[in-house]
XYZ file of N, CA, C and O in Angstrom:
692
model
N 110.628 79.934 80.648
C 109.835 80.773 81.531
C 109.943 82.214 81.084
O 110.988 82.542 80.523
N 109.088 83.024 81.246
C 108.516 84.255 81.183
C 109.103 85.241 81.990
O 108.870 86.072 81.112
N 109.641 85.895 82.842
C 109.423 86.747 83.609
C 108.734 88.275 83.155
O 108.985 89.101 82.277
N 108.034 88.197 83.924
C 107.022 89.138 83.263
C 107.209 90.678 84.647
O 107.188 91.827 84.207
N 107.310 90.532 85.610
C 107.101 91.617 86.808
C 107.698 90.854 87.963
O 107.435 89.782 88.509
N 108.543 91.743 88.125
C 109.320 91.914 89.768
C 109.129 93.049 90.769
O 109.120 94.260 90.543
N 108.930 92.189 92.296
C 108.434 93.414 93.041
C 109.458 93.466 94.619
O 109.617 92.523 95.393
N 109.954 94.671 94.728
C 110.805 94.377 96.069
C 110.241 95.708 96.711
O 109.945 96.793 96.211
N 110.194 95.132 98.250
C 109.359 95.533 99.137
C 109.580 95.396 100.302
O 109.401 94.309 100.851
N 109.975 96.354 100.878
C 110.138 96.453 102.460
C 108.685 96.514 103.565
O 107.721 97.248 103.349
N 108.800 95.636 104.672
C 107.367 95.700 105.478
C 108.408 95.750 107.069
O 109.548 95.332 107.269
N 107.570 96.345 107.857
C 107.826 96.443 109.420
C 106.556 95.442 110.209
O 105.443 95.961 110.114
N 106.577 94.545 110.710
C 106.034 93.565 111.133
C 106.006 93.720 112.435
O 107.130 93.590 112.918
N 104.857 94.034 113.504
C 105.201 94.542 114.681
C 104.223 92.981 115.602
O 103.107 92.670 115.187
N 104.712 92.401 116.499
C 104.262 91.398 117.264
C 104.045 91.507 118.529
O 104.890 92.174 119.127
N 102.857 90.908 119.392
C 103.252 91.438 120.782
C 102.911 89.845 121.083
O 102.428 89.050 120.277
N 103.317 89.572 122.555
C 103.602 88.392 122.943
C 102.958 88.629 124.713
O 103.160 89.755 125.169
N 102.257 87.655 125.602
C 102.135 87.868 126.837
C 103.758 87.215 127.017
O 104.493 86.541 126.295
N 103.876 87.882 128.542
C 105.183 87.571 129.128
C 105.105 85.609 130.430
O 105.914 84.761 130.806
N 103.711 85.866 130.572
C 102.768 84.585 131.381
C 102.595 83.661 130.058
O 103.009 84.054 128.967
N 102.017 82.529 130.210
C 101.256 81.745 129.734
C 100.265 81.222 130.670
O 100.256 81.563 131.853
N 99.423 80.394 130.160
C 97.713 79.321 131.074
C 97.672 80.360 132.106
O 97.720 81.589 132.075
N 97.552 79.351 133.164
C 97.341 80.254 134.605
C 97.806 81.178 135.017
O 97.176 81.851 135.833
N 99.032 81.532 134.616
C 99.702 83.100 135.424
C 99.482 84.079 134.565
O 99.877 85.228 134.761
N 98.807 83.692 133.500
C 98.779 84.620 132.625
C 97.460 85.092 133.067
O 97.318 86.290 132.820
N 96.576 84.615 133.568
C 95.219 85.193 134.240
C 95.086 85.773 135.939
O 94.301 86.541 136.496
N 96.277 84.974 136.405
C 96.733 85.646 138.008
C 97.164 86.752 137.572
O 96.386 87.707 137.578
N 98.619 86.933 137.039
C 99.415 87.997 136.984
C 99.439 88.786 136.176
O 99.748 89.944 136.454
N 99.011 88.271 134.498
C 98.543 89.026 133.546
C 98.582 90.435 133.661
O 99.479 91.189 133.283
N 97.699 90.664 134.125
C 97.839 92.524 134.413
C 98.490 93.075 135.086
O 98.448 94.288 135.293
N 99.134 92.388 135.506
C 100.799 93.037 136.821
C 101.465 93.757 135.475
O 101.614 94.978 135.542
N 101.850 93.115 134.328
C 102.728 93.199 132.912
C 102.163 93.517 131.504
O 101.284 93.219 130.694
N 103.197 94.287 131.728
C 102.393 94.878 130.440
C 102.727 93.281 128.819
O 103.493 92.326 128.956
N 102.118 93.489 127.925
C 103.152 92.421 126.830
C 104.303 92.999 126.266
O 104.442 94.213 126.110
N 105.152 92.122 125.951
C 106.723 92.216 125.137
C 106.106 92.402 123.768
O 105.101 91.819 123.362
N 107.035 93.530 122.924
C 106.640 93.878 122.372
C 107.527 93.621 120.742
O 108.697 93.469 121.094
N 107.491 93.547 119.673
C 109.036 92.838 119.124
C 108.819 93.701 117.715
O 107.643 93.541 117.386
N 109.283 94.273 117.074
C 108.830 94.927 115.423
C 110.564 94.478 114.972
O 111.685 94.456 115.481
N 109.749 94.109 113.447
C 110.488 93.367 112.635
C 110.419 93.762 111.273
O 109.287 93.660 110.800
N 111.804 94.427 110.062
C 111.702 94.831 108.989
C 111.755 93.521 107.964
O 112.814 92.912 107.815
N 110.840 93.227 107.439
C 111.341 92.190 106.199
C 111.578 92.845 105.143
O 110.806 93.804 105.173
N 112.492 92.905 103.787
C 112.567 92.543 102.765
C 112.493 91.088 102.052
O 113.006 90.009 102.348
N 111.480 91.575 100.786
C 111.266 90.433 100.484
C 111.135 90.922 98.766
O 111.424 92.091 98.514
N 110.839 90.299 97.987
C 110.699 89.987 96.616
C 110.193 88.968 95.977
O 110.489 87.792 96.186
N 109.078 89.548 94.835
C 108.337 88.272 94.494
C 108.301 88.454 92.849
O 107.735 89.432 92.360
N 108.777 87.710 92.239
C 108.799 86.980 90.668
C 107.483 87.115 90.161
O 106.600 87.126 91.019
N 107.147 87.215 89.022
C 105.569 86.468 88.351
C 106.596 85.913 87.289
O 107.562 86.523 86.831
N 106.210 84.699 87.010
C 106.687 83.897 85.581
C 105.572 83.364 85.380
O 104.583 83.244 86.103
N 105.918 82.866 83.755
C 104.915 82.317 83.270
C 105.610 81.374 82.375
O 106.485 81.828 81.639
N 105.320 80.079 82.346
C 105.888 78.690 81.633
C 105.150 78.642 80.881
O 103.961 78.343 80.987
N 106.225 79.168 79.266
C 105.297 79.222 77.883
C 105.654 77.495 77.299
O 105.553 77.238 76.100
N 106.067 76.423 78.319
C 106.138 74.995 78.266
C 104.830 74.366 78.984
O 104.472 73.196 78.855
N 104.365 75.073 79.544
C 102.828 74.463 80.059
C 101.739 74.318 79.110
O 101.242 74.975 78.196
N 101.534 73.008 79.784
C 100.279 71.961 78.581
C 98.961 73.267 78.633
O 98.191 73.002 77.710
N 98.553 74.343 79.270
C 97.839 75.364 79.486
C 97.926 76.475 78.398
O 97.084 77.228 77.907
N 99.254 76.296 78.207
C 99.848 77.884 77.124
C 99.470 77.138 75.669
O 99.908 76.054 75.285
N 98.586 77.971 75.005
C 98.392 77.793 73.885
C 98.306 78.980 72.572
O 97.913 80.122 72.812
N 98.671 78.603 71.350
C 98.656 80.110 70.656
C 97.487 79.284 69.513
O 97.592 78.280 68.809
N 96.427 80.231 69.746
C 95.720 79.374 68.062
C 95.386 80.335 66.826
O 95.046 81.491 67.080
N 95.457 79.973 65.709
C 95.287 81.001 64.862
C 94.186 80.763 64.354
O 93.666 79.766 63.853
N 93.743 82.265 64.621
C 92.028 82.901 64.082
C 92.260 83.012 62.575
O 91.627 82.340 61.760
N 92.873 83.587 62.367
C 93.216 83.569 60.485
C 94.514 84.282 60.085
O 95.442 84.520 60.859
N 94.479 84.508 59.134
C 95.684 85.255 58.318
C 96.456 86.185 59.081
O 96.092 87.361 59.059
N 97.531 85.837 59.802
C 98.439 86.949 60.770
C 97.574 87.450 61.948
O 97.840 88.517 62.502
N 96.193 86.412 62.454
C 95.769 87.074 63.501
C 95.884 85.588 64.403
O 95.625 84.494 63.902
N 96.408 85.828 66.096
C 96.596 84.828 67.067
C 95.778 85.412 68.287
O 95.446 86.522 68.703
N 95.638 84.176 68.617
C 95.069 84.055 69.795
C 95.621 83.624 71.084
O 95.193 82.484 71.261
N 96.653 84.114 72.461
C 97.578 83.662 72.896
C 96.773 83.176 74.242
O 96.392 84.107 74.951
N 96.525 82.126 74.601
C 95.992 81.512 75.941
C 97.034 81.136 76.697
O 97.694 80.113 76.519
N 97.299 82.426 78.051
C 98.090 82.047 79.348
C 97.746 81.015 79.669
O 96.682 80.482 79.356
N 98.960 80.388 80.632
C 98.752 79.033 81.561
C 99.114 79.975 83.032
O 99.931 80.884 83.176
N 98.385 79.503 83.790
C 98.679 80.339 85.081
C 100.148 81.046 85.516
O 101.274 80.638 85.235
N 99.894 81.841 86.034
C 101.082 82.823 86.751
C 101.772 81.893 87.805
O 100.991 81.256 88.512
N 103.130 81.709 88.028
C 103.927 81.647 88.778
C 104.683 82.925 89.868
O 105.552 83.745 89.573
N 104.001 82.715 91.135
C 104.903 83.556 91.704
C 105.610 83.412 93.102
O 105.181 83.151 94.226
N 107.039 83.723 92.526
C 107.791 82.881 93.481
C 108.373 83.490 94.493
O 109.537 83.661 94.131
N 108.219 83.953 95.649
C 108.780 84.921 96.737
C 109.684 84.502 97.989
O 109.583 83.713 98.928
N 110.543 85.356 97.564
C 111.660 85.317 98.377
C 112.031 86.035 99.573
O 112.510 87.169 99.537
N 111.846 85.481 100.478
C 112.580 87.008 102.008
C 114.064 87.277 102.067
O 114.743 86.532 102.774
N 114.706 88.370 101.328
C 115.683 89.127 101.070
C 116.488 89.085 102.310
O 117.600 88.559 102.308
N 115.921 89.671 103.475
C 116.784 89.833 104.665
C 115.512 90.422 105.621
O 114.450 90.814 105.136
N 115.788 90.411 106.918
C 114.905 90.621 107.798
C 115.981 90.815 109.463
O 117.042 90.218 109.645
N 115.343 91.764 110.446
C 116.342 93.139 110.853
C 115.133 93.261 111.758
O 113.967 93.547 111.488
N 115.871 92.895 113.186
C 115.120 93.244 114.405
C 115.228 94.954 114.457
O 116.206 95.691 114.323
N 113.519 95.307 114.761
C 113.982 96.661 114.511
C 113.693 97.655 115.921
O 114.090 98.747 116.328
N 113.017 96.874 116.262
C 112.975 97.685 118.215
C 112.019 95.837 118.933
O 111.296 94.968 118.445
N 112.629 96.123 120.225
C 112.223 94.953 120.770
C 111.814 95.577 122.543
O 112.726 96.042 123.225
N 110.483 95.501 123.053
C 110.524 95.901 124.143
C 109.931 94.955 125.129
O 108.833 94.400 125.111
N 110.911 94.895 126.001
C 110.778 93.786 127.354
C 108.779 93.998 128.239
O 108.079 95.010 128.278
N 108.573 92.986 128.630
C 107.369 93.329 129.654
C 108.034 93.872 130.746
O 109.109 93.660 131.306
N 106.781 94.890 130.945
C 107.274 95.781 132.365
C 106.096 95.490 133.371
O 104.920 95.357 133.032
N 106.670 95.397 134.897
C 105.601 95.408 135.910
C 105.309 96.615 136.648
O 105.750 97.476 137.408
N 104.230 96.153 135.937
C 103.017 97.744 137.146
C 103.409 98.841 135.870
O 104.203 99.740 136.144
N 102.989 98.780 134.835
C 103.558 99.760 133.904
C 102.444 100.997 133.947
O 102.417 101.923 133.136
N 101.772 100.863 134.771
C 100.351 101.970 134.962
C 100.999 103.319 136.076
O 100.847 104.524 136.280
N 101.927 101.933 136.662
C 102.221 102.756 138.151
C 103.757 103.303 138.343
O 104.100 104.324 138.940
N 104.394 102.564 137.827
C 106.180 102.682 137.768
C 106.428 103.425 137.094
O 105.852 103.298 136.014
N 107.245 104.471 137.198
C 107.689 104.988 135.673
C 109.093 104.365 134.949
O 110.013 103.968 135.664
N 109.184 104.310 133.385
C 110.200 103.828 133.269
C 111.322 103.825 133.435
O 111.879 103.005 132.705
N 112.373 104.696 134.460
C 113.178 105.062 134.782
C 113.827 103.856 136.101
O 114.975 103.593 136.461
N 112.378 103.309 136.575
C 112.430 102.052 137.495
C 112.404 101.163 137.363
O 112.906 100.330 138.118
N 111.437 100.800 135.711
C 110.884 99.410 135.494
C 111.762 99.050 134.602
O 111.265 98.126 133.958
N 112.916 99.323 134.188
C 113.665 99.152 132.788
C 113.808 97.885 132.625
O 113.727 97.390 131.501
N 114.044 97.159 133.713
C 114.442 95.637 133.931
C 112.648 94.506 133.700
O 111.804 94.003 134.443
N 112.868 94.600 132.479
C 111.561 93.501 132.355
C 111.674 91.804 131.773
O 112.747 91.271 131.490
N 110.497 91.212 131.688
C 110.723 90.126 131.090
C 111.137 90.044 129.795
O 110.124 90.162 129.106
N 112.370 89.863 128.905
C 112.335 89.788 127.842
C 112.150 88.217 126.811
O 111.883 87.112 127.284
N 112.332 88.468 125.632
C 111.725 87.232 124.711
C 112.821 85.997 124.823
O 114.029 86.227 124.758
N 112.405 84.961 124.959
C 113.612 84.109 124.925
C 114.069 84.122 123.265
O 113.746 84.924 122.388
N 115.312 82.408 123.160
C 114.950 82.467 122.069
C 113.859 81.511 121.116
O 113.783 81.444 119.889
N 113.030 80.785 122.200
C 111.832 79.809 121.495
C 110.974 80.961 121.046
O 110.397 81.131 119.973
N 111.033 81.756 122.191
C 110.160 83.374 121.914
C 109.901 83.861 120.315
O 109.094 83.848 119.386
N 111.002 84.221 120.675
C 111.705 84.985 119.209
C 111.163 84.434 117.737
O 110.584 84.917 116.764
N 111.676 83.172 118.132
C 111.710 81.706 116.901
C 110.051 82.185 116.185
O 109.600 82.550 115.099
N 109.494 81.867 117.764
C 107.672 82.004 117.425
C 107.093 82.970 117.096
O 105.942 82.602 116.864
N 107.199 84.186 116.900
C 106.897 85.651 116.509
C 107.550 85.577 115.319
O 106.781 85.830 114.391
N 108.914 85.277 114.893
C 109.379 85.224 113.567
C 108.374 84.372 112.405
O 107.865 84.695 111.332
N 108.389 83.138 113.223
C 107.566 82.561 112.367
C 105.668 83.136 112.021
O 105.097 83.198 110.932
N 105.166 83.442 113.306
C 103.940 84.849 112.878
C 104.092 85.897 112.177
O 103.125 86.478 111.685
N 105.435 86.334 112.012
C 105.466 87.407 111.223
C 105.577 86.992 109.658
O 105.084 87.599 108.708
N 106.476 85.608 109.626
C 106.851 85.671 108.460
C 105.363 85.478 107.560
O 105.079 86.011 106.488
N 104.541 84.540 108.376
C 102.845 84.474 108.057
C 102.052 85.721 107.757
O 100.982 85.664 107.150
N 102.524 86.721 108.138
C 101.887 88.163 107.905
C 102.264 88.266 106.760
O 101.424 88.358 105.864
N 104.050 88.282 106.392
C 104.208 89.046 105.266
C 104.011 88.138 104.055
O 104.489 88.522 102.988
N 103.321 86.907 104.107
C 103.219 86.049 103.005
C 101.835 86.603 102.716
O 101.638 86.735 101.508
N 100.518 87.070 103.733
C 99.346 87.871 103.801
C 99.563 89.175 102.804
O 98.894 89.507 101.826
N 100.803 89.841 103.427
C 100.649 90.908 102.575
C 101.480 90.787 100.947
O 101.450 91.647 100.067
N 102.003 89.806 100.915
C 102.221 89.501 99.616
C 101.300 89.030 98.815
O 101.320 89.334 97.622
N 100.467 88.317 99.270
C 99.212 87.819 98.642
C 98.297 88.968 98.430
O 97.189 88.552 98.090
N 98.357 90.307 98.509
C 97.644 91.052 98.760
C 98.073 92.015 97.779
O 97.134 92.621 97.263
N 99.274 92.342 97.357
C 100.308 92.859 96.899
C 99.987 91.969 95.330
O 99.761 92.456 94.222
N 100.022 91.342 95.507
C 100.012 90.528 93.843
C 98.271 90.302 93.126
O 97.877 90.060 91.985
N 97.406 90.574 94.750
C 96.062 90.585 93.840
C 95.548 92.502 93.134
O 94.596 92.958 92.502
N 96.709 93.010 93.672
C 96.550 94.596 93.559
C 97.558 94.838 92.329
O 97.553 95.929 91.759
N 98.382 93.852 91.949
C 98.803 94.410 90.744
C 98.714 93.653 89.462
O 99.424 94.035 88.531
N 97.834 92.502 89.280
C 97.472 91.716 88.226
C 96.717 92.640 86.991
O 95.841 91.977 86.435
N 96.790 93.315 86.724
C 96.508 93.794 85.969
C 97.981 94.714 85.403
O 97.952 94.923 84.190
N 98.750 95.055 85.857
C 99.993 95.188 85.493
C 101.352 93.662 85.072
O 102.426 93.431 84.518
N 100.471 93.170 85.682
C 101.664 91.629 85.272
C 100.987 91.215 84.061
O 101.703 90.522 83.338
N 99.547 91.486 83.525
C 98.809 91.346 82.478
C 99.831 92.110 81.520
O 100.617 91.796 80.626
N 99.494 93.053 82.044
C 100.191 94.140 80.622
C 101.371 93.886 80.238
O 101.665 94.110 79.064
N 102.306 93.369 81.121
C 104.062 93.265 80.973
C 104.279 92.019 80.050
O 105.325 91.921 79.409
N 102.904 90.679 79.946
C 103.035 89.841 79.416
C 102.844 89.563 77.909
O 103.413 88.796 77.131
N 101.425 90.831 77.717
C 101.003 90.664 76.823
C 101.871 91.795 76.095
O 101.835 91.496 74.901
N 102.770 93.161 76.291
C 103.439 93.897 75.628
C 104.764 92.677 75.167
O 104.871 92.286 74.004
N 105.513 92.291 76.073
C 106.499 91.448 75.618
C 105.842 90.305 74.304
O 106.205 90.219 73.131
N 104.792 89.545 75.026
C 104.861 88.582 73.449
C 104.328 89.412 72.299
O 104.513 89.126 71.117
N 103.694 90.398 72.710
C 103.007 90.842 71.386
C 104.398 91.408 70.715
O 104.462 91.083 69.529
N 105.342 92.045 71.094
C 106.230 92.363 70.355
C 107.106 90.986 69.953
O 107.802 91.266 68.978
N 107.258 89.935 70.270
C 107.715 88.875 69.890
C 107.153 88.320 68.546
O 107.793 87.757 67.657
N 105.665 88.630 68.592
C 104.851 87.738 67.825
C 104.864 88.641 66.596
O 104.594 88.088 65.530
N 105.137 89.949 66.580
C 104.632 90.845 65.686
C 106.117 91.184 65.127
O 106.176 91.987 64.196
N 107.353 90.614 65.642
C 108.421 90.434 65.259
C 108.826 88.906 63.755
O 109.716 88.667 62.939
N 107.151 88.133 64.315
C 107.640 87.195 63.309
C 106.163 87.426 62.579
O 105.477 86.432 62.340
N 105.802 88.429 62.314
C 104.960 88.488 61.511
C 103.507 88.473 61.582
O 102.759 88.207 60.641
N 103.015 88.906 63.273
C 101.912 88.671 62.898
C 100.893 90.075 63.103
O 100.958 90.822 64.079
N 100.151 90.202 62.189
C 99.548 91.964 62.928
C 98.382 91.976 64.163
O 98.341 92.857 65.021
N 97.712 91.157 64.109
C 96.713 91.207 65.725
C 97.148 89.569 66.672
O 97.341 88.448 66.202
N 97.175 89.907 67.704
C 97.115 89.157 68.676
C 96.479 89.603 69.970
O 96.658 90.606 70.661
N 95.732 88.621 70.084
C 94.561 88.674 71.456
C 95.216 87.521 72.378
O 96.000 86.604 72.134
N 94.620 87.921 73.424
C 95.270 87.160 74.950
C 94.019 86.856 76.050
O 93.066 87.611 76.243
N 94.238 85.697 76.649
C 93.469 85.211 77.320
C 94.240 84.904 78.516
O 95.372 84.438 78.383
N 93.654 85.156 79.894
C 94.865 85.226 80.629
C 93.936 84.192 81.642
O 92.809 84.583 81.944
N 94.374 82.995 82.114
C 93.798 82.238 83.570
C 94.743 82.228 84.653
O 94.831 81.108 85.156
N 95.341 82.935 85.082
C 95.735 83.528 86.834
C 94.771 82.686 87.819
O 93.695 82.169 87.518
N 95.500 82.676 89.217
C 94.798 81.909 90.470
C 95.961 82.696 91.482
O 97.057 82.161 91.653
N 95.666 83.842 92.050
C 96.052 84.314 92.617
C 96.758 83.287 93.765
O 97.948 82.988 93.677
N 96.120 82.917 94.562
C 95.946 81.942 95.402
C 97.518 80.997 95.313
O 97.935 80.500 96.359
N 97.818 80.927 94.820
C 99.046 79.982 94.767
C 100.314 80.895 95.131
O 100.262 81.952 94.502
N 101.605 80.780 96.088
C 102.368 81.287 96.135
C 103.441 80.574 96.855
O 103.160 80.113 97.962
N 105.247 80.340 96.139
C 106.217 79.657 96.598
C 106.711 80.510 97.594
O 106.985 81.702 97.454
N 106.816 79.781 98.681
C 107.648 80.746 99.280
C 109.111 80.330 99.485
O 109.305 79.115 99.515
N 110.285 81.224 99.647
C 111.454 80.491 99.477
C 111.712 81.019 100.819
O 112.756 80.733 101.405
């Protein structure tokens, strides 16, 4: 494998949640304000490239000149650590109370919690996917500077590159 570009990246993930569900959530709903939950991820994401894939091919155009055909990008992302970073309870009558009264609200259980973690972690796989279609053209370059100096190490003076990427694919760990 290749490693071609590594990216580490901090995101704040902010969630809000009603404090009701079904029916009370349309009776009482507006008595409460929603719980409110923000969340820091670190995370990090790999690009490799498997110069063992039936995809990767090198063909030669002629005399010391190659032709290097990528096999798709691998990218493999990891969540580093993740850090409740403010969490605020539902408050009643929050139009009318001031907070000095209402401090005591509904807060998140932990199925709560569980379920916003797991929405968030869905965000930051969004913004990783987003993150890697904004820098393919730099994971281009990191691939094709490394082999070209490989290739031009065993002798060859031009090499051209063909790159087939699919953004779209991503491990998450």
């Amino acid at each position: 494998e290749l490693s071609v570009f590594q990216v580490f990246s901090k995101e704040i993930v902010t969630k809000k949640d009603s404090a009701f569900n079904g029916i009370w959530k349309s009776i009482l709903g507006w008595s409460l304000s929603e719980r409110q939950i923000a969340l820091i991820f670190e995370f990090e994401i790999t690009f490799l490239y498997d110069l063992r894939d039936k995809n990767f091919e090198i063909i030669v155009l002629d005399n010391d000149h190659y032709k290097i055909i990528m096999p798709e990008c691998k990218y493999k992302h990891s969540i580093i650590d993740m850090k409740f970073y403010d969490e605020k309870n539902a408050k009643f009558l929050p139009f009318l109370l001031p907070d000095s009264i209402n401090s005591t609200g509904l807060s998140f259980s932990e199925n709560d919690k569980n379920k916003l973690i797991r929405e968030a972690k869905e965000e930051v796989k969004e913004l990783s996917l987003n993150l890697i279609r904004n820098l393919e053209s730099k994971i281009h370059k990191s691939a094709r500077d490394t082999l070209e100096a490989i290739a031009k190490g065993f002798g060859a003076k031009k090499v051209e590159f063909e790159f087939k990427d699919n953004t779209q694919k991503l491990d998450i760990n």
